[in-house]
Amino acid sequence: QLQLVESGGGLVQPGGSLKLTCTPSGSTFDVYAIGWFRQAPGKEREGVSCINTEDNDVRYVDSVKGRFTISKDDAKNTVYLQMNSLKVEDTAVYYCAADSAACSDYLLMSWDHKSDWWGQGTQVTVSS
């Protein structure tokens, strides 16, 4: 069974930065993509970014391109989401997600309603 544990959320002013961390534990044999989706109050889930575990191919939702960077450190078995130039509309609970499908634009879109595995989430609040 795969477990995903997120950390790094918090309160930041608009224009600020945060770095989220996801640490998988358990069996990762069937995982081909790992990344993040978010859910803001009163809004639907939104796939934010994913990275392939094998070839490091990455995808981003249009609203975060140029501001967020996903990366992974295989030695530490950790996935990161560096979030820069944060906006009020980035406020949400961010969930680490993993999937047996490869990272793609389609996978990101599908994360708005399902993913094979996900964590408990970490709150990101962007406010002045």
XYZ file of C-alpha atoms in Angstrom:
128
model
C 0.000 0.000 0.000
C 1.337 3.419 -0.955
C 1.129 6.335 1.460
C 1.843 9.948 0.557
C 2.749 12.532 3.189
C 2.787 16.234 2.343
C 4.450 19.099 4.179
C 5.461 22.683 3.585
C 2.160 24.530 3.421
C 1.535 27.762 5.255
C 0.568 31.411 5.044
C 2.400 33.655 2.609
C 1.862 37.103 1.160
C 1.066 37.592 -2.520
C 4.273 37.407 -4.527
C 5.891 35.127 -1.986
C 7.147 31.560 -2.268
C 6.545 28.205 -0.667
C 8.021 24.773 -1.260
C 5.841 21.715 -0.779
C 7.293 18.287 -0.108
C 5.747 14.873 -0.735
C 7.309 11.737 0.668
C 5.933 8.423 -0.562
C 6.226 5.319 1.591
C 5.328 1.734 0.914
C 5.198 0.092 -2.485
C 5.909 2.461 -5.372
C 6.258 -0.296 -7.966
C 3.090 0.644 -9.848
C 3.596 4.407 -9.696
C 4.410 6.085 -12.995
C 3.397 9.645 -12.206
C 3.452 11.681 -9.036
C 2.436 15.250 -8.479
C -0.102 17.593 -6.998
C -3.715 18.589 -7.238
C -5.429 21.301 -5.223
C -8.873 22.160 -4.001
C -9.969 25.636 -3.023
C -13.052 26.285 -0.867
C -16.200 25.945 -2.942
C -14.263 24.904 -6.038
C -13.575 21.639 -7.793
C -10.286 19.820 -7.568
C -7.653 20.918 -10.081
C -4.602 18.995 -11.243
C -1.607 21.292 -10.782
C 1.496 19.420 -11.881
C 2.903 15.936 -12.368
C 6.252 14.310 -13.090
C 7.025 10.899 -14.529
C 8.974 8.668 -12.181
C 11.024 7.168 -15.023
C 11.846 9.933 -17.499
C 11.113 13.087 -15.449
C 8.694 14.414 -18.043
C 6.623 17.153 -16.388
C 3.291 18.862 -16.951
C 1.658 21.951 -15.456
C -1.801 23.429 -15.522
C -1.748 26.693 -17.481
C -2.468 28.857 -14.433
C 0.845 27.926 -12.743
C 3.195 27.704 -15.734
C 6.265 29.835 -15.216
C 5.614 30.120 -11.484
C 5.621 26.548 -10.130
C 8.335 23.943 -10.594
C 7.973 20.253 -9.810
C 11.043 18.124 -9.168
C 12.067 14.928 -7.466
C 15.058 13.681 -5.561
C 15.271 9.925 -6.025
C 17.971 9.562 -3.388
C 15.646 11.120 -0.814
C 12.507 9.556 -2.309
C 10.900 12.987 -2.264
C 8.916 15.112 -4.689
C 8.877 18.896 -4.443
C 6.649 21.669 -5.696
C 8.406 25.011 -5.656
C 5.777 27.734 -5.822
C 6.914 31.262 -6.658
C 5.033 34.498 -7.352
C 2.085 33.148 -5.411
C -1.318 34.705 -5.986
C -4.404 34.880 -3.803
C -6.098 32.478 -6.207
C -3.466 29.831 -5.410
C -5.013 29.477 -1.965
C -6.133 25.861 -1.566
C -5.426 22.561 0.083
C -2.677 20.924 -1.933
C -2.656 17.159 -2.175
C 0.172 14.950 -3.281
C -1.107 12.427 -5.807
C 0.296 9.372 -7.518
C -0.961 7.356 -10.442
C -0.284 4.180 -12.343
C -0.693 6.161 -15.568
C 2.060 8.309 -17.021
C 2.172 12.045 -16.472
C 0.351 13.859 -19.245
C -1.976 16.784 -19.797
C -4.830 14.275 -19.809
C -3.742 12.821 -16.462
C -3.668 16.298 -14.920
C -7.184 16.950 -16.136
C -8.351 13.595 -14.761
C -7.013 14.473 -11.331
C -9.948 16.860 -11.000
C -12.071 13.856 -10.040
C -9.814 10.847 -9.413
C -6.309 9.622 -8.730
C -4.974 6.237 -7.716
C -3.386 7.488 -4.496
C -3.367 10.769 -2.612
C -2.247 12.198 0.702
C -3.998 14.107 3.472
C -3.225 17.513 2.014
C -1.462 20.651 3.215
C -3.039 24.102 3.390
C -1.566 26.928 1.343
C -2.962 30.372 2.080
C -1.910 33.409 0.076
C -3.103 36.582 1.733
C -1.910 40.042 2.654
